[in-house]
Coordinates of C-alpha atoms in Angstrom, one line a residue:
M1 CA -2.4 -32.8 -16.3
S2 CA -2.4 -29.2 -15.1
P3 CA -5.4 -27.5 -13.4
V4 CA -5.8 -25.3 -16.5
Q5 CA -6.0 -28.3 -18.8
L6 CA -8.4 -30.0 -16.5
V7 CA -10.7 -27.0 -16.5
Q8 CA -10.5 -26.9 -20.3
Q9 CA -11.7 -30.5 -20.5
L10 CA -15.0 -29.4 -18.8
N11 CA -16.2 -28.2 -22.1
Q12 CA -15.8 -31.8 -23.5
I13 CA -17.5 -33.8 -20.8
A14 CA -20.8 -33.7 -19.0
S15 CA -20.6 -30.9 -16.4
P16 CA -23.0 -29.4 -13.9
L17 CA -21.5 -25.9 -14.8
S18 CA -23.0 -23.6 -17.3
A19 CA -20.9 -22.5 -20.3
Q20 CA -20.4 -19.1 -18.7
Q21 CA -19.4 -20.7 -15.4
V22 CA -16.8 -22.8 -17.2
T23 CA -15.5 -19.6 -18.9
D24 CA -15.3 -17.8 -15.6
L25 CA -13.5 -20.7 -14.0
Q26 CA -11.0 -20.9 -16.9
T27 CA -10.3 -17.2 -16.5
L28 CA -9.7 -17.5 -12.8
V29 CA -7.5 -20.6 -12.9
A30 CA -5.3 -19.1 -15.7
Q31 CA -4.3 -16.2 -13.3
L32 CA -3.3 -18.4 -10.4
N33 CA 0.2 -19.8 -9.6
P34 CA 0.4 -23.5 -8.4
V35 CA 0.2 -22.6 -4.7
Q36 CA -2.9 -20.5 -5.3
Q37 CA -4.5 -23.2 -7.4
A38 CA -3.8 -25.7 -4.6
W39 CA -5.4 -23.4 -2.0
V40 CA -8.5 -22.9 -4.2
S41 CA -8.8 -26.6 -4.8
G42 CA -8.6 -27.3 -1.0
Y43 CA -11.1 -24.5 -0.2
L44 CA -13.6 -25.8 -2.7
A45 CA -13.3 -29.3 -1.5
A46 CA -13.8 -28.2 2.1
S47 CA -16.8 -26.1 1.1
A48 CA -18.4 -29.0 -0.7
N49 CA -17.8 -31.3 2.3
A50 CA -19.3 -28.7 4.6
A51 CA -22.4 -28.5 2.4
M52 CA -23.1 -32.3 2.5
P53 CA -24.9 -33.7 5.5
S54 CA -22.7 -36.3 7.1
A55 CA -21.5 -37.4 10.5
Q56 CA -18.4 -35.4 10.0
T57 CA -20.1 -32.1 9.3
T58 CA -22.9 -32.5 11.9
S59 CA -20.3 -33.1 14.6
L60 CA -18.8 -29.7 14.2
A61 CA -19.6 -27.2 17.0
P62 CA -22.7 -25.0 16.3
Q63 CA -21.9 -21.6 14.9
A64 CA -21.7 -18.9 17.5
N65 CA -24.4 -16.3 17.7
E66 CA -23.5 -12.9 16.4
A67 CA -23.4 -11.4 19.9
S68 CA -20.5 -13.7 20.7
V69 CA -18.2 -12.7 17.8
L70 CA -15.3 -10.2 17.9
T71 CA -15.5 -8.3 14.6
I72 CA -12.1 -7.0 13.5
L73 CA -12.4 -4.3 10.8
Y74 CA -9.2 -3.2 9.0
G75 CA -8.4 -0.5 6.5
S76 CA -5.0 -0.7 5.1
Q77 CA -3.1 1.3 2.5
T78 CA 0.1 -0.7 2.3
G79 CA -0.8 -3.8 4.2
N80 CA 0.5 -2.9 7.7
A81 CA -2.9 -2.5 9.3
K82 CA -4.0 -5.8 7.7
G83 CA -1.0 -7.5 9.2
V84 CA -1.9 -6.1 12.7
A85 CA -5.5 -7.2 12.2
N86 CA -4.4 -10.8 11.4
Q87 CA -2.0 -10.8 14.4
L88 CA -5.0 -9.8 16.6
K89 CA -7.2 -12.5 15.0
E90 CA -4.6 -15.2 15.8
Q91 CA -4.2 -14.2 19.4
A92 CA -7.9 -13.8 20.0
E93 CA -8.6 -17.2 18.6
A94 CA -5.9 -18.7 20.7
K95 CA -7.9 -17.5 23.7
G96 CA -11.1 -19.2 22.5
I97 CA -12.6 -16.0 21.0
T98 CA -14.6 -16.4 17.8
V99 CA -13.4 -13.8 15.3
K100 CA -14.8 -12.3 12.2
L101 CA -12.0 -10.5 10.2
V102 CA -13.3 -8.1 7.5
N103 CA -11.7 -5.6 5.2
M104 CA -13.7 -2.4 5.6
S105 CA -14.4 -2.3 1.9
D106 CA -16.2 -5.6 2.1
Y107 CA -18.1 -4.8 5.3
K108 CA -21.9 -4.4 5.1
T109 CA -22.9 -1.4 7.1
S110 CA -26.3 -3.0 7.8
Q111 CA -24.4 -5.4 10.0
L112 CA -23.3 -2.7 12.4
K113 CA -26.5 -2.8 14.5
K114 CA -25.9 -6.5 15.2
E115 CA -22.4 -6.1 16.5
K116 CA -21.4 -6.2 20.1
F117 CA -17.6 -6.3 20.0
I118 CA -15.5 -4.4 17.4
V119 CA -11.8 -3.8 16.9
V120 CA -10.7 -1.3 14.3
A121 CA -7.1 -1.5 12.8
V122 CA -6.6 1.4 10.4
S123 CA -3.9 3.4 8.8
T124 CA -3.8 7.1 7.9
Y125 CA -2.3 8.6 4.8
G126 CA -2.0 12.0 3.1
E127 CA -3.6 14.8 4.9
G128 CA -5.2 12.7 7.6
E129 CA -7.3 10.7 5.1
P130 CA -8.5 7.1 5.4
P131 CA -7.0 4.5 3.2
E132 CA -9.0 3.6 0.1
D133 CA -10.7 0.6 1.5
A134 CA -11.9 2.5 4.6
E135 CA -13.4 5.5 2.9
N136 CA -17.0 4.3 2.7
L137 CA -17.2 3.0 6.3
H138 CA -15.5 6.2 7.5
A139 CA -18.1 8.3 5.7
F140 CA -21.0 6.1 6.8
L141 CA -20.2 6.4 10.5
A142 CA -20.4 10.2 10.2
S143 CA -23.7 10.1 8.3
K144 CA -27.3 10.3 9.5
K145 CA -27.8 6.7 8.4
A146 CA -25.4 5.3 11.0
P147 CA -27.3 3.4 13.7
K148 CA -27.1 3.8 17.4
L149 CA -24.5 1.5 18.9
N150 CA -25.3 1.7 22.6
G151 CA -23.6 -1.1 24.6
V152 CA -21.1 -1.9 21.8
K153 CA -17.6 -2.3 23.0
V154 CA -14.8 -1.0 20.7
A155 CA -11.1 -0.7 20.5
V156 CA -9.0 1.1 17.9
I157 CA -5.4 0.8 16.9
G158 CA -4.1 3.3 14.4
L159 CA -0.9 3.2 12.3
G160 CA 0.6 6.4 10.9
D161 CA 3.8 8.4 10.4
T162 CA 4.7 11.2 12.7
S163 CA 6.5 12.8 9.7
Y164 CA 3.0 14.0 8.7
E165 CA 0.9 16.5 10.4
F166 CA -2.3 14.5 10.9
F167 CA -0.8 11.6 12.6
C168 CA -3.2 8.7 13.0
Q169 CA -6.2 11.0 12.3
T170 CA -8.3 8.2 10.8
A171 CA -8.0 6.1 13.9
I172 CA -9.0 9.1 16.0
D173 CA -12.0 9.7 13.7
F174 CA -13.2 6.1 13.9
E175 CA -13.1 6.1 17.7
Q176 CA -14.8 9.4 18.0
R177 CA -17.5 8.4 15.6
F178 CA -18.2 5.1 17.3
N179 CA -18.4 6.9 20.6
A180 CA -20.8 9.5 19.2
L181 CA -23.1 6.6 18.2
G182 CA -23.1 5.3 21.8
A183 CA -20.3 2.7 21.7
D184 CA -17.9 2.4 24.7
T185 CA -14.1 2.3 24.3
L186 CA -12.9 -0.9 26.0
V187 CA -9.1 -0.3 25.4
T188 CA -7.2 2.9 25.1
R189 CA -6.6 3.8 21.5
A190 CA -3.1 3.1 20.1
E191 CA -1.5 5.6 17.8
L192 CA 1.6 4.0 16.4
D193 CA 4.5 5.4 14.3
V194 CA 6.2 3.6 11.5
D195 CA 8.3 1.5 13.9
Y196 CA 5.2 0.0 15.3
E197 CA 5.8 -3.8 15.6
E198 CA 6.7 -4.0 19.3
Q199 CA 4.1 -1.6 20.5
A200 CA 1.4 -3.3 18.3
T201 CA 2.2 -6.6 19.9
Q202 CA 1.8 -5.2 23.4
W203 CA -1.4 -3.4 22.5
I204 CA -2.8 -6.6 20.9
S205 CA -2.1 -8.6 24.1
G206 CA -3.8 -6.0 26.2
A207 CA -6.8 -5.9 23.9
V208 CA -7.3 -9.6 23.9
E209 CA -7.0 -9.7 27.6
A210 CA -9.7 -7.0 27.9
F211 CA -12.1 -8.7 25.5
E212 CA -11.6 -12.2 26.9
P213 CA -13.8 -11.9 30.0
E214 CA -16.7 -10.6 27.7
F215 CA -16.6 -14.0 25.9
K216 CA -16.1 -16.4 28.8
S217 CA -19.7 -16.5 29.8
N218 CA -20.5 -17.8 26.3
N219 CA -18.1 -20.7 26.7
Q220 CA -16.9 -20.4 23.2
A221 CA -14.8 -23.1 21.5
G222 CA -13.2 -20.5 19.2
A223 CA -13.3 -20.1 15.5
Q224 CA -12.7 -23.3 13.7
V225 CA -10.3 -24.0 10.9
I226 CA -11.5 -26.7 8.4
P227 CA -8.5 -28.7 7.3
M228 CA -8.0 -28.8 3.5
S229 CA -7.5 -32.3 2.2
G230 CA -4.1 -33.1 0.6
F231 CA -1.9 -30.4 2.1
A232 CA -1.1 -28.4 5.1
A233 CA -1.9 -24.8 5.6
A234 CA -0.7 -23.0 2.4
H235 CA -0.3 -19.4 1.8
A236 CA -1.0 -17.4 -1.3
N237 CA 2.6 -16.5 -1.4
S238 CA 4.8 -19.6 -1.0
S239 CA 7.9 -17.5 -0.1
Q240 CA 9.1 -17.3 3.5
Y241 CA 10.4 -13.7 2.9
N242 CA 8.6 -10.7 4.3
K243 CA 9.1 -7.3 6.0
Q244 CA 10.7 -8.9 9.0
N245 CA 12.7 -11.4 6.9
P246 CA 13.6 -9.8 3.6
F247 CA 15.3 -11.6 0.7
A248 CA 18.9 -10.6 -0.2
A249 CA 18.3 -10.0 -3.9
E250 CA 20.8 -8.9 -6.5
L251 CA 20.5 -5.5 -8.2
S252 CA 20.7 -6.3 -11.9
L253 CA 20.2 -2.9 -13.5
S254 CA 19.6 0.7 -12.6
Q255 CA 19.2 2.7 -15.8
K256 CA 18.2 6.3 -16.3
I257 CA 15.2 6.4 -18.6
T258 CA 14.7 10.2 -18.8
G259 CA 16.7 12.4 -21.3
R260 CA 20.0 14.1 -20.6
D261 CA 18.2 17.5 -20.4
S262 CA 15.3 16.3 -18.3
T263 CA 14.6 18.0 -15.0
K264 CA 13.9 14.5 -13.6
D265 CA 16.1 11.6 -13.0
V266 CA 13.9 8.5 -13.4
R267 CA 15.4 5.0 -13.1
H268 CA 14.3 1.7 -14.5
V269 CA 15.5 -0.8 -11.9
E270 CA 15.7 -4.5 -12.3
I271 CA 16.2 -6.9 -9.3
S272 CA 16.7 -10.6 -9.5
L273 CA 14.5 -12.8 -7.3
E274 CA 16.2 -16.0 -8.4
E275 CA 16.0 -18.9 -6.0
S276 CA 13.7 -16.9 -3.6
G277 CA 10.4 -18.5 -4.5
I278 CA 8.9 -15.0 -4.2
T279 CA 5.7 -14.4 -6.3
Y280 CA 3.9 -11.2 -6.9
Q281 CA 0.9 -9.9 -8.9
P282 CA 0.5 -6.7 -10.9
G283 CA -0.6 -4.1 -8.4
D284 CA 1.7 -5.3 -5.7
A285 CA 4.6 -3.2 -4.2
L286 CA 8.2 -4.1 -3.5
G287 CA 9.6 -3.1 -0.1
V288 CA 13.3 -2.1 -0.4
Y289 CA 15.7 -1.7 2.4
F290 CA 18.7 0.7 1.7
L291 CA 22.0 1.8 3.2
N292 CA 22.5 5.4 4.3
D293 CA 25.2 7.5 2.7
E294 CA 28.5 6.5 4.4
T295 CA 30.0 10.0 3.8
L296 CA 27.1 11.7 5.6
V297 CA 27.2 9.1 8.4
D298 CA 30.9 9.7 9.0
A299 CA 30.2 13.5 9.1
A300 CA 27.4 12.9 11.7
L301 CA 29.8 10.8 13.9
A302 CA 32.3 13.6 13.8
Q303 CA 29.7 16.2 14.7
T304 CA 28.6 14.2 17.7
G305 CA 32.2 13.4 18.9
L306 CA 32.1 9.7 18.1
Q307 CA 34.7 7.4 16.6
G308 CA 32.2 5.0 15.0
D309 CA 33.5 1.8 16.7
E310 CA 31.5 2.3 19.9
Q311 CA 29.1 -0.6 20.6
V312 CA 25.4 0.1 20.6
T313 CA 22.2 -1.9 20.8
V314 CA 19.4 -1.6 18.2
G315 CA 16.5 -3.8 19.2
Q316 CA 18.0 -7.2 20.1
E317 CA 21.2 -6.6 18.0
T318 CA 24.6 -5.3 19.2
L319 CA 26.8 -3.6 16.6
T320 CA 29.0 -0.6 16.1
V321 CA 27.4 2.8 16.1
R322 CA 28.7 3.4 12.5
Q323 CA 27.1 0.2 11.3
A324 CA 23.9 1.1 13.0
L325 CA 23.7 4.5 11.4
I326 CA 24.4 3.1 7.9
E327 CA 22.2 0.0 8.1
K328 CA 19.5 0.3 10.8
L329 CA 18.4 3.9 11.5
E330 CA 16.3 6.5 9.6
L331 CA 18.6 9.5 8.9
T332 CA 17.0 11.1 5.8
Q333 CA 13.2 11.5 6.4
S334 CA 12.7 13.9 9.3
Y335 CA 10.1 13.6 11.9
P336 CA 9.3 15.5 15.2
G337 CA 10.3 12.6 17.5
F338 CA 14.0 12.8 16.5
V339 CA 14.2 16.6 17.0
E340 CA 12.5 16.3 20.4
K341 CA 14.8 13.6 21.6
Y342 CA 17.9 15.2 20.2
A343 CA 17.1 18.5 21.7
S344 CA 16.6 17.0 25.1
A345 CA 19.8 14.8 24.8
T346 CA 21.9 17.8 23.8
N347 CA 20.1 20.4 26.0
N348 CA 19.9 22.6 22.9
K349 CA 17.8 25.6 23.9
Q350 CA 16.9 26.6 20.3
L351 CA 15.7 23.1 19.5
L352 CA 13.9 22.8 22.8
A353 CA 12.0 26.1 22.0
L354 CA 11.1 24.7 18.5
T355 CA 9.6 21.6 20.0
E356 CA 7.1 23.7 22.0
D357 CA 5.2 24.8 18.9
K358 CA 4.1 22.0 16.6
A359 CA 3.6 24.2 13.6
T360 CA 7.0 25.8 13.9
L361 CA 8.6 22.4 14.4
R362 CA 7.0 21.0 11.3
E363 CA 8.1 23.9 9.3
Y364 CA 11.7 23.3 10.6
I365 CA 11.8 19.6 9.7
E366 CA 10.2 20.0 6.3
A367 CA 13.3 21.7 5.0
R368 CA 15.8 19.4 6.7
Q369 CA 16.9 15.8 6.7
I370 CA 18.0 14.3 10.0
F371 CA 21.6 14.7 8.8
D372 CA 21.0 18.4 8.6
V373 CA 19.6 18.6 12.2
I374 CA 22.8 17.0 13.5
A375 CA 25.1 19.1 11.3
Q376 CA 23.5 22.3 12.3
N377 CA 23.4 21.4 16.0
P378 CA 26.6 19.5 16.7
A379 CA 27.2 18.3 20.3
K380 CA 29.1 15.5 22.0
L381 CA 26.8 12.5 22.7
D382 CA 27.1 9.0 24.0
A383 CA 26.7 6.6 21.1
Q384 CA 23.7 4.8 22.5
V385 CA 22.0 8.1 23.3
L386 CA 22.4 9.1 19.6
V387 CA 21.0 5.8 18.4
D388 CA 18.1 6.1 20.8
C389 CA 17.1 9.4 19.3
A390 CA 16.5 7.8 15.9
R391 CA 13.8 5.4 14.8
K392 CA 14.5 2.2 12.9
L393 CA 15.0 2.6 9.1
Q394 CA 11.8 1.6 7.2
A395 CA 11.8 0.0 3.8
R396 CA 10.5 2.2 1.0
L397 CA 7.6 0.7 -1.0
Y398 CA 7.6 1.0 -4.8
S399 CA 4.8 0.0 -7.2
I400 CA 6.0 -3.0 -9.1
A401 CA 6.5 -2.3 -12.8
S402 CA 6.5 -5.8 -14.2
S403 CA 4.5 -9.0 -14.5
Q404 CA 6.1 -12.3 -13.6
A405 CA 4.4 -13.8 -16.6
E406 CA 6.8 -11.6 -18.6
V407 CA 9.9 -11.3 -16.5
E408 CA 9.8 -14.5 -14.4
E409 CA 12.3 -14.4 -11.6
E410 CA 12.8 -10.7 -11.8
V411 CA 11.0 -7.6 -10.4
H412 CA 11.1 -4.2 -12.1
L413 CA 10.7 -0.8 -10.5
T414 CA 10.3 2.8 -11.9
I415 CA 12.0 5.1 -9.4
G416 CA 12.2 8.9 -9.5
L417 CA 15.4 10.2 -7.8
V418 CA 14.5 12.6 -5.0
E419 CA 17.1 15.4 -5.2
F420 CA 17.2 19.0 -4.0
D421 CA 19.7 21.6 -2.9
A422 CA 19.6 22.9 0.7
F423 CA 22.1 24.6 3.0
D424 CA 24.7 24.8 0.2
S425 CA 24.7 21.1 -0.6
E426 CA 23.0 18.5 -2.7
H427 CA 20.4 16.3 -0.9
L428 CA 19.1 12.9 -2.1
G429 CA 16.3 10.7 -0.9
G430 CA 17.3 7.8 1.2
C431 CA 16.3 4.8 -1.0
S432 CA 16.2 6.6 -4.4
G433 CA 19.6 8.1 -3.8
Y434 CA 21.0 4.6 -2.9
L435 CA 19.5 2.9 -5.9
A436 CA 20.3 5.7 -8.4
R437 CA 23.7 6.9 -7.2
R438 CA 25.4 4.6 -4.7
A439 CA 24.4 0.9 -5.2
E440 CA 26.3 -0.8 -8.0
E441 CA 25.0 -3.5 -10.2
G442 CA 25.5 -6.8 -8.5
T443 CA 24.9 -5.3 -5.0
S444 CA 22.8 -7.3 -2.6
I445 CA 19.6 -5.5 -1.6
K446 CA 17.1 -6.7 0.9
V447 CA 13.6 -6.8 -0.5
F448 CA 10.1 -8.2 0.2
V449 CA 6.7 -8.1 -1.6
E450 CA 3.8 -6.1 -0.1
H451 CA 0.6 -7.5 -1.6
N452 CA -2.1 -5.0 -2.5
D453 CA -5.5 -6.6 -3.1
N454 CA -7.0 -3.2 -3.5
F455 CA -5.3 -2.6 -6.8
R456 CA -5.9 -5.5 -9.1
L457 CA -6.7 -6.2 -12.7
P458 CA -10.3 -7.4 -13.3
V459 CA -10.6 -11.2 -13.3
D460 CA -12.5 -11.2 -16.6
N461 CA -10.0 -10.7 -19.4
N462 CA -12.7 -9.1 -21.5
T463 CA -13.2 -6.2 -19.2
P464 CA -11.9 -2.8 -20.4
V465 CA -9.6 -0.9 -18.2
I466 CA -8.7 2.8 -18.1
M467 CA -5.3 3.7 -16.5
V468 CA -4.2 7.1 -15.3
G469 CA -0.5 7.2 -14.4
P470 CA 1.5 10.3 -15.0
G471 CA 5.3 10.3 -14.1
T472 CA 6.4 7.2 -12.2
G473 CA 2.7 6.4 -11.8
I474 CA 3.2 4.5 -15.0
A475 CA 4.8 1.7 -13.1
P476 CA 1.9 -0.6 -12.2
F477 CA 0.3 0.0 -15.6
R478 CA 3.4 -1.3 -17.3
A479 CA 2.8 -4.4 -15.2
F480 CA -0.9 -4.4 -16.1
L481 CA -0.1 -4.3 -19.8
Q482 CA 2.5 -7.0 -19.6
E483 CA 0.0 -9.2 -17.7
R484 CA -2.9 -8.5 -20.2
D485 CA -0.5 -9.3 -23.0
A486 CA 0.6 -12.6 -21.4
R487 CA -3.1 -13.5 -20.8
E488 CA -4.0 -12.6 -24.4
A489 CA -6.8 -10.6 -22.8
E490 CA -9.3 -9.2 -25.3
G491 CA -10.5 -6.4 -23.1
E492 CA -9.7 -2.9 -24.3
N493 CA -6.9 -0.9 -22.6
W494 CA -6.7 2.9 -22.4
L495 CA -3.8 4.7 -20.9
F496 CA -3.5 8.4 -19.8
F497 CA 0.2 9.3 -19.3
G498 CA 1.8 12.7 -18.6
N499 CA 5.2 14.3 -17.8
P500 CA 6.9 17.6 -18.5
H501 CA 8.4 17.0 -22.0
F502 CA 7.8 14.5 -24.8
T503 CA 11.5 14.4 -25.9
Q504 CA 12.9 14.0 -22.4
D505 CA 10.3 12.4 -20.2
F506 CA 8.2 9.8 -22.2
L507 CA 8.9 6.9 -20.0
Y508 CA 8.8 3.4 -21.7
Q509 CA 8.0 5.2 -25.0
V510 CA 9.2 2.3 -27.2
E511 CA 7.3 -0.3 -25.2
L512 CA 4.1 1.7 -25.2
Q513 CA 4.3 2.5 -28.9
G514 CA 4.8 -1.3 -29.5
Y515 CA 1.6 -2.0 -27.5
V516 CA -0.3 0.5 -29.6
K517 CA 1.0 -1.1 -32.8
S518 CA 0.1 -4.6 -31.6
G519 CA -3.4 -3.4 -30.6
L520 CA -3.0 -4.3 -26.9
L521 CA -3.1 -0.6 -26.0
T522 CA -6.4 0.5 -27.6
K523 CA -6.0 4.1 -26.8
I524 CA -3.3 6.3 -25.3
D525 CA -3.7 10.0 -24.4
L526 CA -0.6 12.0 -23.6
A527 CA -0.2 15.2 -21.6
F528 CA 3.3 16.8 -21.8
S529 CA 2.7 19.8 -19.6
R530 CA 5.7 22.0 -20.6
D531 CA 5.6 21.5 -24.4
Q532 CA 3.2 24.4 -25.0
A533 CA 2.5 27.7 -23.4
E534 CA -0.5 26.5 -21.5
K535 CA 0.2 23.5 -19.1
V536 CA -1.7 20.4 -19.9
Y537 CA -2.1 17.5 -17.4
V538 CA -3.7 14.1 -17.5
Q539 CA -6.9 15.4 -15.9
D540 CA -7.2 17.8 -18.9
R541 CA -7.0 14.9 -21.3
L542 CA -9.6 13.1 -19.3
R543 CA -11.9 16.1 -19.6
E544 CA -11.4 16.3 -23.3
Q545 CA -12.3 12.6 -23.7
G546 CA -15.1 12.8 -21.2
E547 CA -17.9 11.4 -23.4
Q548 CA -15.8 8.3 -24.3
V549 CA -14.6 7.8 -20.7
F550 CA -18.2 7.7 -19.5
A551 CA -19.1 5.3 -22.3
W552 CA -16.3 3.0 -21.2
L553 CA -17.5 3.1 -17.6
E554 CA -21.0 2.4 -18.7
K555 CA -19.9 -0.8 -20.5
G556 CA -18.1 -2.0 -17.4
A557 CA -14.6 -0.5 -17.5
H558 CA -12.4 -0.5 -14.4
F559 CA -10.7 2.8 -13.7
Y560 CA -7.3 3.1 -12.1
I561 CA -5.2 6.0 -10.8
C562 CA -1.5 5.8 -9.7
G563 CA 0.7 8.7 -8.6
D564 CA 0.5 11.9 -6.5
A565 CA -2.3 11.7 -3.9
N566 CA -2.4 15.4 -2.9
R567 CA -2.9 17.0 -6.3
M568 CA -3.2 14.7 -9.3
A569 CA -5.5 12.1 -7.8
K570 CA -7.8 14.7 -6.4
D571 CA -7.9 16.6 -9.7
V572 CA -8.6 13.4 -11.6
H573 CA -11.4 12.5 -9.2
Q574 CA -13.0 16.0 -9.6
V575 CA -12.8 15.6 -13.4
L576 CA -14.5 12.2 -13.1
L577 CA -17.3 13.8 -11.2
E578 CA -17.7 16.4 -13.9
I579 CA -17.7 13.7 -16.6
V580 CA -20.4 11.6 -14.8
T581 CA -22.5 14.8 -14.2
T582 CA -22.2 16.0 -17.8
F583 CA -22.5 12.8 -19.8
G584 CA -24.5 10.8 -17.2
G585 CA -27.1 13.4 -16.7
K586 CA -26.6 13.3 -12.9
N587 CA -26.5 15.9 -10.2
E588 CA -23.4 16.3 -7.9
E589 CA -24.8 14.0 -5.2
Q590 CA -25.7 11.3 -7.8
A591 CA -22.3 11.6 -9.4
E592 CA -20.6 11.1 -6.0
Q593 CA -22.7 8.0 -5.5
Y594 CA -21.9 6.7 -8.9
L595 CA -18.2 6.8 -8.1
K596 CA -18.8 5.3 -4.7
D597 CA -20.6 2.4 -6.3
L598 CA -17.6 1.9 -8.7
R599 CA -15.4 1.8 -5.6
S600 CA -17.6 -0.7 -3.9
A601 CA -17.5 -2.9 -7.0
N602 CA -13.7 -2.6 -7.1
R603 CA -14.0 -0.8 -10.4
Y604 CA -12.4 2.4 -9.2
Q605 CA -9.0 1.8 -7.6
K606 CA -6.1 4.0 -6.5
D607 CA -2.4 3.5 -5.8
V608 CA -1.4 6.9 -4.6
Y609 CA 1.3 8.4 -2.4

């Protein structure tokens, strides 16, 4: 008998659960895969055992007092900072330190005045902004409500991307705000670039070493793990594949889904996960590793006086320089570090002058890929020196556009080809160019799933949802709709979608119209910006439907945004404030608080880039 059938029988037998509790339990179990069901079963069994007075439970070590706990707070946009926080937790517990690991979105700010030891692991995105789950704590620490933290010891590790101007700004903010409240920095702040793993491991070891003496006097036994009866430690995702160990998947389809005359080339991509055991949920992202353009790599080798067969080392691996440039190194997305190292290695006076002014350097790299920097500044280099100038190639993350309930051992993506003309030649994005132009169907592509618990459908299938996803931002909402359809969810669904032209850019038009016809998609509002004299965007459609949008929010709807972070998401947020002010009868401050409350309740979620 399956767990779902077992729960369904609760209605037919005497049960200590109320009817509503049975319904809620059925809703939850229906969403879980077998591994997740096993984990929940073990967790509940352990919780029940812990609640019962017995020799087994009373023999456990007493809980540590709060002053003896190392609180690790993480704010993560793509999961990297969460991974670092978990790594820190494991190493600290191995040293006998009791750890409390908390997502910043779940952290109660009233707890701050009780803390003694805090580590912050946080990423930065956009224009120096905190990730979604760190916003409230980030703002609270800068407010008058924040308590004095004299005597508190803190350490901060930041993850970012030097391609962006405000590198690791959120980590800097957190440390400065903790210090302003009286906390002392125990470990020098780490500001790590995209190729962060090795440096993160070193910093974590140093941080644990610094905190360890603070706990020795307490003679702690360390945080305890209660064994789950019936199975060993299970993970929510049963696959062994991850960022460090990606799965070699097969590219099944890369199909253009914009019209012949569209200004955009958008691809519907299907990838087989057969025999991988990989599971994902709507809202997750897929990490994709790609190969650099061989033609451009060969040109770069010629421009640096290399044959391509010279042996080099990348990390712990020895291979030819040509193979390294194709498979292992970032050569499309420019960043200051490459220009600085390349300028020094080639003793190029013009490039060296550029590196002395950050604003000028950023303006220079904004217009160029790394291939361009090499092409415009050719010089003979040792193969290893060239390799050492570049950083490791990073997987690109794409919002998953499918539900496994619908597509089973496949994963679908909606990818916009990045293409532009510069310096008398066509330029393509690294991964989008590979998937759209160079990789053939049947090609093996290394992939992994990046889970995103900050972008999830509501557990209750009766809850209405509002989805705002212009352009390729439609991707996760296609997954949401497939999932709601598979669940036979009765909650209403409202989609706002926009793109330049109805005839050329209505992505997944037939599918969406089918959902409207079947009743799954309760409402759809479209904004095709170039089909009339005055441009119309999704935020304009939201404003037009303001009264109904507020009514949906008042009856419990979850609100989701996916797409451009710098313009669209900010404009949508501003229109939401206007809607709450106008139809909720609130002033600006009250409207802001209304949206903060939605975020705290996980009813206002963003997947933006």
